[in-house]
């Protein structure tokens, strides 16, 4: 039995921050148990073609007016912090058939999008008991109620534009809760180059011997005076506090009896409040695909392109002719069934980051939502990925003023010197849905969910020796890196307070 | 002594709505006393060149998701309602020296503007006791605190872009409260063509013999059982309830002893709560100038153009070099003193509506804020107006792709047939600051103000026989036509309830 003051489970940003704060506050005895062979968790910077690197996990500082991690970074000397660029600008938006639909004064879809979000907000603001429905239904309701105030083209294209929200939530419009749809941006977003610098910095503020890699935890026993943490290989740690930072998706398996990778057996079982809360929370899968080109032969003027899911004027006709909302929802629901498993590329809105706008890297990064993510992540190779995305990628390049056909050159054999075509060298995808220690990306809300329940049940037991941290355990920065980071800070402060600041004067990182 | 159940003072939209609702609810005995020779008050549709007409008062339906008047209009047959167009679209924004600054991915001023508004909101959200300062100071604070995250051009141009808010509040950035800055848009804005149709419709739902034009009220005596309303010419009305809908600016004079046009003497004086509340409320002057051309020789693509107040790179240098906020505020305050009284045209942001985008009318309507409004409204003639605005008007036309010089032809003498130049036929301005029954446009907030105090003090006395309605007496739609209209509805409902629905079954308009 190894004795520690604190055991931290998981070396993602919340676990690393917990441990670094504990160390700074004087803790002498702590271990961070990490199942993977690397630190960072769902922050993961991967190498690609030509030594370029990409964040396949989180890649922005969000809410930069209030983002504590960002504000800490900004206060550091430039050589110690990760570079970043503010990359919010007006999106290029296009539809397969019609072409550009953004900044069109006749459609004003940006203005309509704002009105739709306000419409959604008002329906819950005006009556707290209004039933939560999926985002798709809210969109249809808006179209139905406001159809006399909308043009035919607005009715056709707004729904697909509105699906841009999928890129935030990581789940599709038919799964997304309307009540939890709104995202209150607290300042601009900054694209990080890259998060590995931050992971390394936070990680290096911990004695390196504290971190045990490839060490999966299988059980937490809190029946005795000390909490006993048992690893898969049978090591036992007795500690005053354990901080559980494993993803919500993995923690959910503790409620089910089936053994599986990463699952922790709690003895006694997790409190009933936590068990109930898990019924009102879900988990999404924002996925990414990186298209790496030899050179940038497209416009660097704008940093964001949204390719819309396909639509037809038929939608407008049905909205105009509808006699009641329920049957309209039903009809449009049928009309918008997905077909991506049969190779249909235009089922989903796809959000592209034009990396060449802010860096020297000639790559496009695509963001997509579940269930497309799970499908794409399961494709076996680059050829299959290319086959699926080729029609859209071609149109994205056209939207960026590059009309030459794509030359595929995964084998690096093309004698492409001097040609002006975009030469595609590599495609990378995330694998979060297949990753048994992640099972997706971050918390998400389906209709009827209330994420507050989980947050409160995991954090408001003021006597528990089992603490929780991570993006799913905090309101300020929920689902974000800085939220996870802040939750680590919170738990370290809690434990330091309970353990009398480890007998030392408290220092703050 | 003439006996009435209700006397309504003022035939603006709130007074007309009060009376029409009273009539619909069965009131048999009511009089509307209007000082002017027309109904409508600060809704005023005036004729111009070529029989075109313009709303020199309010001209939009705001908040069309919740705007009760708009929703009522939409429910009417087309021939009974006023036409409207949704005219929100991305503004063309230009600076005198630099040219276009909107939709510029390098500056992203639209995104920064959002961040600034959020920054402002957060400073009061985080601490309710934070001192209210003028909007100018908040802008400087933002630039100072975020300067490391802003480019030189962003620091130079953001302040002038941020002054677009002046077009909403009708007062300039150095007068505007930061705490009351935010406008929560509840849906798109619809430009009304024209409000006279609505005034006429609401007015025609009242027996015409109820309305007494050119009848100024001088005294309200509520010491006896009946309230006695005395007109300037000595007529006396005894009534159960009086509804006072005169503008806040005129009502304020009831607190001062000096006689003046429109002033009402209250006996007993207005409650001390009302007197106190007037210390925490102000009044603004959104002004308009209409430039009427012979033909439209400019682009009809976009409906809004914002011409910025001038700025220099010197601002950026001062922000970068500042050692503390207070001295920076002082310096920039000096640098941004107004000089419009000496003919400086680039002191203020000027917001232009391109009427030709949505109608056949070849006119540009300019909106401006106090103190510029008062100055412009006091200019003696079209020649002086043209002299002041000519440089800006020229640039606005250039921004709309019209580069020919303006031909001034107020006398209608120019043989301008066949020439492609813009031929300026007429200039009209509002006169609200000179109008002794208006003294400006609508309520506004200076630092430290709290508009709730006035609203509550005017409306929460549940026993008073003296009722108040108007844009300054209501939260939902404060400062808007639909707010005024809604306040009339509210007071009619109150009185009908107190008077037992006039012995009849209640009907609703």
mmCIF file with all atom_site columns, N, CA, C and O in Angstrom, chain B residues 158-188:
data_model
loop_
_atom_site.group_PDB
_atom_site.id
_atom_site.type_symbol
_atom_site.label_atom_id
_atom_site.label_alt_id
_atom_site.label_comp_id
_atom_site.label_asym_id
_atom_site.label_entity_id
_atom_site.label_seq_id
_atom_site.pdbx_PDB_ins_code
_atom_site.Cartn_x
_atom_site.Cartn_y
_atom_site.Cartn_z
_atom_site.occupancy
_atom_site.B_iso_or_equiv
_atom_site.pdbx_formal_charge
_atom_site.auth_seq_id
_atom_site.auth_comp_id
_atom_site.auth_asym_id
_atom_site.auth_atom_id
_atom_site.pdbx_PDB_model_num
ATOM 1   N N  . UNK B 1 158 ? -11.936 51.319 -33.804 1.00 0.00 ? 158 UNK B N  1
ATOM 2   C CA . UNK B 1 158 ? -13.033 50.764 -32.991 1.00 0.00 ? 158 UNK B CA 1
ATOM 3   C C  . UNK B 1 158 ? -13.849 51.850 -32.269 1.00 0.00 ? 158 UNK B C  1
ATOM 4   O O  . UNK B 1 158 ? -15.077 51.781 -32.274 1.00 0.00 ? 158 UNK B O  1
ATOM 5   N N  . UNK B 1 159 ? -13.189 52.833 -31.641 1.00 0.00 ? 159 UNK B N  1
ATOM 6   C CA . UNK B 1 159 ? -14.007 53.817 -30.904 1.00 0.00 ? 159 UNK B CA 1
ATOM 7   C C  . UNK B 1 159 ? -15.059 54.488 -31.776 1.00 0.00 ? 159 UNK B C  1
ATOM 8   O O  . UNK B 1 159 ? -16.211 54.648 -31.352 1.00 0.00 ? 159 UNK B O  1
ATOM 9   N N  . UNK B 1 160 ? -14.677 54.844 -32.985 1.00 0.00 ? 160 UNK B N  1
ATOM 10  C CA . UNK B 1 160 ? -15.647 55.524 -33.849 1.00 0.00 ? 160 UNK B CA 1
ATOM 11  C C  . UNK B 1 160 ? -16.738 54.561 -34.321 1.00 0.00 ? 160 UNK B C  1
ATOM 12  O O  . UNK B 1 160 ? -17.904 54.952 -34.438 1.00 0.00 ? 160 UNK B O  1
ATOM 13  N N  . UNK B 1 161 ? -16.368 53.321 -34.588 1.00 0.00 ? 161 UNK B N  1
ATOM 14  C CA . UNK B 1 161 ? -17.381 52.327 -34.956 1.00 0.00 ? 161 UNK B CA 1
ATOM 15  C C  . UNK B 1 161 ? -18.341 52.106 -33.777 1.00 0.00 ? 161 UNK B C  1
ATOM 16  O O  . UNK B 1 161 ? -19.560 52.006 -33.952 1.00 0.00 ? 161 UNK B O  1
ATOM 17  N N  . UNK B 1 162 ? -17.761 52.078 -32.585 1.00 0.00 ? 162 UNK B N  1
ATOM 18  C CA . UNK B 1 162 ? -18.571 51.829 -31.382 1.00 0.00 ? 162 UNK B CA 1
ATOM 19  C C  . UNK B 1 162 ? -19.613 52.913 -31.172 1.00 0.00 ? 162 UNK B C  1
ATOM 20  O O  . UNK B 1 162 ? -20.648 52.686 -30.549 1.00 0.00 ? 162 UNK B O  1
ATOM 21  N N  . UNK B 1 163 ? -19.338 54.081 -31.703 1.00 0.00 ? 163 UNK B N  1
ATOM 22  C CA . UNK B 1 163 ? -20.274 55.190 -31.546 1.00 0.00 ? 163 UNK B CA 1
ATOM 23  C C  . UNK B 1 163 ? -21.560 54.979 -32.347 1.00 0.00 ? 163 UNK B C  1
ATOM 24  O O  . UNK B 1 163 ? -22.505 55.774 -32.223 1.00 0.00 ? 163 UNK B O  1
ATOM 25  N N  . UNK B 1 164 ? -21.631 53.926 -33.128 1.00 0.00 ? 164 UNK B N  1
ATOM 26  C CA . UNK B 1 164 ? -22.887 53.590 -33.802 1.00 0.00 ? 164 UNK B CA 1
ATOM 27  C C  . UNK B 1 164 ? -24.040 53.519 -32.795 1.00 0.00 ? 164 UNK B C  1
ATOM 28  O O  . UNK B 1 164 ? -25.192 53.809 -33.126 1.00 0.00 ? 164 UNK B O  1
ATOM 29  N N  . UNK B 1 165 ? -23.721 53.141 -31.554 1.00 0.00 ? 165 UNK B N  1
ATOM 30  C CA . UNK B 1 165 ? -24.767 53.066 -30.526 1.00 0.00 ? 165 UNK B CA 1
ATOM 31  C C  . UNK B 1 165 ? -25.476 54.408 -30.318 1.00 0.00 ? 165 UNK B C  1
ATOM 32  O O  . UNK B 1 165 ? -26.605 54.449 -29.847 1.00 0.00 ? 165 UNK B O  1
ATOM 33  N N  . UNK B 1 166 ? -24.796 55.488 -30.668 1.00 0.00 ? 166 UNK B N  1
ATOM 34  C CA . UNK B 1 166 ? -25.434 56.806 -30.545 1.00 0.00 ? 166 UNK B CA 1
ATOM 35  C C  . UNK B 1 166 ? -26.708 56.896 -31.379 1.00 0.00 ? 166 UNK B C  1
ATOM 36  O O  . UNK B 1 166 ? -27.654 57.590 -31.021 1.00 0.00 ? 166 UNK B O  1
ATOM 37  N N  . UNK B 1 167 ? -26.718 56.182 -32.505 1.00 0.00 ? 167 UNK B N  1
ATOM 38  C CA . UNK B 1 167 ? -27.892 56.211 -33.377 1.00 0.00 ? 167 UNK B CA 1
ATOM 39  C C  . UNK B 1 167 ? -29.082 55.507 -32.739 1.00 0.00 ? 167 UNK B C  1
ATOM 40  O O  . UNK B 1 167 ? -30.213 55.665 -33.181 1.00 0.00 ? 167 UNK B O  1
ATOM 41  N N  . UNK B 1 168 ? -28.818 54.671 -31.737 1.00 0.00 ? 168 UNK B N  1
ATOM 42  C CA . UNK B 1 168 ? -29.920 54.037 -31.024 1.00 0.00 ? 168 UNK B CA 1
ATOM 43  C C  . UNK B 1 168 ? -30.411 54.923 -29.882 1.00 0.00 ? 168 UNK B C  1
ATOM 44  O O  . UNK B 1 168 ? -31.602 55.047 -29.655 1.00 0.00 ? 168 UNK B O  1
ATOM 45  N N  . UNK B 1 169 ? -29.446 55.499 -29.158 1.00 0.00 ? 169 UNK B N  1
ATOM 46  C CA . UNK B 1 169 ? -29.826 56.180 -27.925 1.00 0.00 ? 169 UNK B CA 1
ATOM 47  C C  . UNK B 1 169 ? -30.150 57.661 -28.109 1.00 0.00 ? 169 UNK B C  1
ATOM 48  O O  . UNK B 1 169 ? -30.774 58.270 -27.245 1.00 0.00 ? 169 UNK B O  1
ATOM 49  N N  . UNK B 1 170 ? -29.680 58.219 -29.229 1.00 0.00 ? 170 UNK B N  1
ATOM 50  C CA . UNK B 1 170 ? -29.986 59.628 -29.476 1.00 0.00 ? 170 UNK B CA 1
ATOM 51  C C  . UNK B 1 170 ? -29.134 60.588 -28.665 1.00 0.00 ? 170 UNK B C  1
ATOM 52  O O  . UNK B 1 170 ? -29.390 61.792 -28.676 1.00 0.00 ? 170 UNK B O  1
ATOM 53  N N  . UNK B 1 171 ? -28.158 60.065 -27.926 1.00 0.00 ? 171 UNK B N  1
ATOM 54  C CA . UNK B 1 171 ? -27.217 60.950 -27.225 1.00 0.00 ? 171 UNK B CA 1
ATOM 55  C C  . UNK B 1 171 ? -25.801 60.453 -27.511 1.00 0.00 ? 171 UNK B C  1
ATOM 56  O O  . UNK B 1 171 ? -25.601 59.303 -27.874 1.00 0.00 ? 171 UNK B O  1
ATOM 57  N N  . UNK B 1 172 ? -24.833 61.340 -27.351 1.00 0.00 ? 172 UNK B N  1
ATOM 58  C CA . UNK B 1 172 ? -23.462 61.021 -27.761 1.00 0.00 ? 172 UNK B CA 1
ATOM 59  C C  . UNK B 1 172 ? -22.756 60.159 -26.720 1.00 0.00 ? 172 UNK B C  1
ATOM 60  O O  . UNK B 1 172 ? -23.217 60.016 -25.583 1.00 0.00 ? 172 UNK B O  1
ATOM 61  N N  . UNK B 1 173 ? -21.613 59.618 -27.106 1.00 0.00 ? 173 UNK B N  1
ATOM 62  C CA . UNK B 1 173 ? -20.870 58.680 -26.262 1.00 0.00 ? 173 UNK B CA 1
ATOM 63  C C  . UNK B 1 173 ? -20.415 59.249 -24.934 1.00 0.00 ? 173 UNK B C  1
ATOM 64  O O  . UNK B 1 173 ? -20.235 58.508 -23.983 1.00 0.00 ? 173 UNK B O  1
ATOM 65  N N  . UNK B 1 174 ? -20.236 60.572 -24.886 1.00 0.00 ? 174 UNK B N  1
ATOM 66  C CA . UNK B 1 174 ? -19.761 61.181 -23.641 1.00 0.00 ? 174 UNK B CA 1
ATOM 67  C C  . UNK B 1 174 ? -20.900 61.496 -22.679 1.00 0.00 ? 174 UNK B C  1
ATOM 68  O O  . UNK B 1 174 ? -20.691 61.933 -21.561 1.00 0.00 ? 174 UNK B O  1
ATOM 69  N N  . UNK B 1 175 ? -22.109 61.299 -23.146 1.00 0.00 ? 175 UNK B N  1
ATOM 70  C CA . UNK B 1 175 ? -23.297 61.559 -22.320 1.00 0.00 ? 175 UNK B CA 1
ATOM 71  C C  . UNK B 1 175 ? -23.980 60.249 -21.942 1.00 0.00 ? 175 UNK B C  1
ATOM 72  O O  . UNK B 1 175 ? -24.679 60.163 -20.930 1.00 0.00 ? 175 UNK B O  1
ATOM 73  N N  . UNK B 1 176 ? -23.769 59.216 -22.740 1.00 0.00 ? 176 UNK B N  1
ATOM 74  C CA . UNK B 1 176 ? -24.481 57.950 -22.594 1.00 0.00 ? 176 UNK B CA 1
ATOM 75  C C  . UNK B 1 176 ? -23.976 57.151 -21.385 1.00 0.00 ? 176 UNK B C  1
ATOM 76  O O  . UNK B 1 176 ? -22.783 56.965 -21.206 1.00 0.00 ? 176 UNK B O  1
ATOM 77  N N  . UNK B 1 177 ? -24.911 56.631 -20.591 1.00 0.00 ? 177 UNK B N  1
ATOM 78  C CA . UNK B 1 177 ? -24.593 55.700 -19.498 1.00 0.00 ? 177 UNK B CA 1
ATOM 79  C C  . UNK B 1 177 ? -24.074 54.380 -20.061 1.00 0.00 ? 177 UNK B C  1
ATOM 80  O O  . UNK B 1 177 ? -24.644 53.829 -20.999 1.00 0.00 ? 177 UNK B O  1
ATOM 81  N N  . UNK B 1 178 ? -23.009 53.853 -19.481 1.00 0.00 ? 178 UNK B N  1
ATOM 82  C CA . UNK B 1 178 ? -22.523 52.527 -19.892 1.00 0.00 ? 178 UNK B CA 1
ATOM 83  C C  . UNK B 1 178 ? -23.442 51.424 -19.372 1.00 0.00 ? 178 UNK B C  1
ATOM 84  O O  . UNK B 1 178 ? -23.680 50.423 -20.040 1.00 0.00 ? 178 UNK B O  1
ATOM 85  N N  . UNK B 1 179 ? -23.948 51.644 -18.183 1.00 0.00 ? 179 UNK B N  1
ATOM 86  C CA . UNK B 1 179 ? -24.795 50.622 -17.542 1.00 0.00 ? 179 UNK B CA 1
ATOM 87  C C  . UNK B 1 179 ? -26.072 50.387 -18.335 1.00 0.00 ? 179 UNK B C  1
ATOM 88  O O  . UNK B 1 179 ? -26.602 49.282 -18.352 1.00 0.00 ? 179 UNK B O  1
ATOM 89  N N  . UNK B 1 180 ? -26.579 51.433 -18.959 1.00 0.00 ? 180 UNK B N  1
ATOM 90  C CA . UNK B 1 180 ? -27.838 51.332 -19.720 1.00 0.00 ? 180 UNK B CA 1
ATOM 91  C C  . UNK B 1 180 ? -27.576 51.262 -21.213 1.00 0.00 ? 180 UNK B C  1
ATOM 92  O O  . UNK B 1 180 ? -28.470 51.531 -22.025 1.00 0.00 ? 180 UNK B O  1
ATOM 93  N N  . UNK B 1 181 ? -26.369 50.897 -21.603 1.00 0.00 ? 181 UNK B N  1
ATOM 94  C CA . UNK B 1 181 ? -25.999 50.934 -23.016 1.00 0.00 ? 181 UNK B CA 1
ATOM 95  C C  . UNK B 1 181 ? -26.657 49.838 -23.842 1.00 0.00 ? 181 UNK B C  1
ATOM 96  O O  . UNK B 1 181 ? -27.094 50.057 -24.965 1.00 0.00 ? 181 UNK B O  1
ATOM 97  N N  . UNK B 1 182 ? -26.718 48.652 -23.236 1.00 0.00 ? 182 UNK B N  1
ATOM 98  C CA . UNK B 1 182 ? -27.099 47.472 -24.010 1.00 0.00 ? 182 UNK B CA 1
ATOM 99  C C  . UNK B 1 182 ? -28.528 47.551 -24.538 1.00 0.00 ? 182 UNK B C  1
ATOM 100 O O  . UNK B 1 182 ? -29.438 47.987 -23.845 1.00 0.00 ? 182 UNK B O  1
ATOM 101 N N  . UNK B 1 183 ? -28.686 47.110 -25.759 1.00 0.00 ? 183 UNK B N  1
ATOM 102 C CA . UNK B 1 183 ? -30.029 46.993 -26.332 1.00 0.00 ? 183 UNK B CA 1
ATOM 103 C C  . UNK B 1 183 ? -30.222 45.530 -26.711 1.00 0.00 ? 183 UNK B C  1
ATOM 104 O O  . UNK B 1 183 ? -29.494 44.998 -27.542 1.00 0.00 ? 183 UNK B O  1
ATOM 105 N N  . UNK B 1 184 ? -31.164 44.874 -26.050 1.00 0.00 ? 184 UNK B N  1
ATOM 106 C CA . UNK B 1 184 ? -31.388 43.451 -26.325 1.00 0.00 ? 184 UNK B CA 1
ATOM 107 C C  . UNK B 1 184 ? -32.421 43.341 -27.438 1.00 0.00 ? 184 UNK B C  1
ATOM 108 O O  . UNK B 1 184 ? -33.623 43.412 -27.190 1.00 0.00 ? 184 UNK B O  1
ATOM 109 N N  . UNK B 1 185 ? -31.941 43.211 -28.658 1.00 0.00 ? 185 UNK B N  1
ATOM 110 C CA . UNK B 1 185 ? -32.863 43.135 -29.790 1.00 0.00 ? 185 UNK B CA 1
ATOM 111 C C  . UNK B 1 185 ? -33.671 41.839 -29.744 1.00 0.00 ? 185 UNK B C  1
ATOM 112 O O  . UNK B 1 185 ? -33.116 40.763 -29.659 1.00 0.00 ? 185 UNK B O  1
ATOM 113 N N  . UNK B 1 186 ? -34.973 41.980 -29.802 1.00 0.00 ? 186 UNK B N  1
ATOM 114 C CA . UNK B 1 186 ? -35.871 40.832 -29.782 1.00 0.00 ? 186 UNK B CA 1
ATOM 115 C C  . UNK B 1 186 ? -36.416 40.633 -31.190 1.00 0.00 ? 186 UNK B C  1
ATOM 116 O O  . UNK B 1 186 ? -37.581 40.828 -31.446 1.00 0.00 ? 186 UNK B O  1
ATOM 117 N N  . UNK B 1 187 ? -35.533 40.245 -32.064 1.00 0.00 ? 187 UNK B N  1
ATOM 118 C CA . UNK B 1 187 ? -35.945 40.046 -33.453 1.00 0.00 ? 187 UNK B CA 1
ATOM 119 C C  . UNK B 1 187 ? -35.540 41.206 -34.339 1.00 0.00 ? 187 UNK B C  1
ATOM 120 O O  . UNK B 1 187 ? -35.051 42.232 -33.877 1.00 0.00 ? 187 UNK B O  1
ATOM 121 N N  . UNK B 1 188 ? -35.790 41.010 -35.635 1.00 0.00 ? 188 UNK B N  1
ATOM 122 C CA . UNK B 1 188 ? -35.363 42.000 -36.626 1.00 0.00 ? 188 UNK B CA 1
ATOM 123 C C  . UNK B 1 188 ? -36.100 43.326 -36.476 1.00 0.00 ? 188 UNK B C  1
ATOM 124 O O  . UNK B 1 188 ? -37.119 43.412 -35.801 1.00 0.00 ? 188 UNK B O  1
#
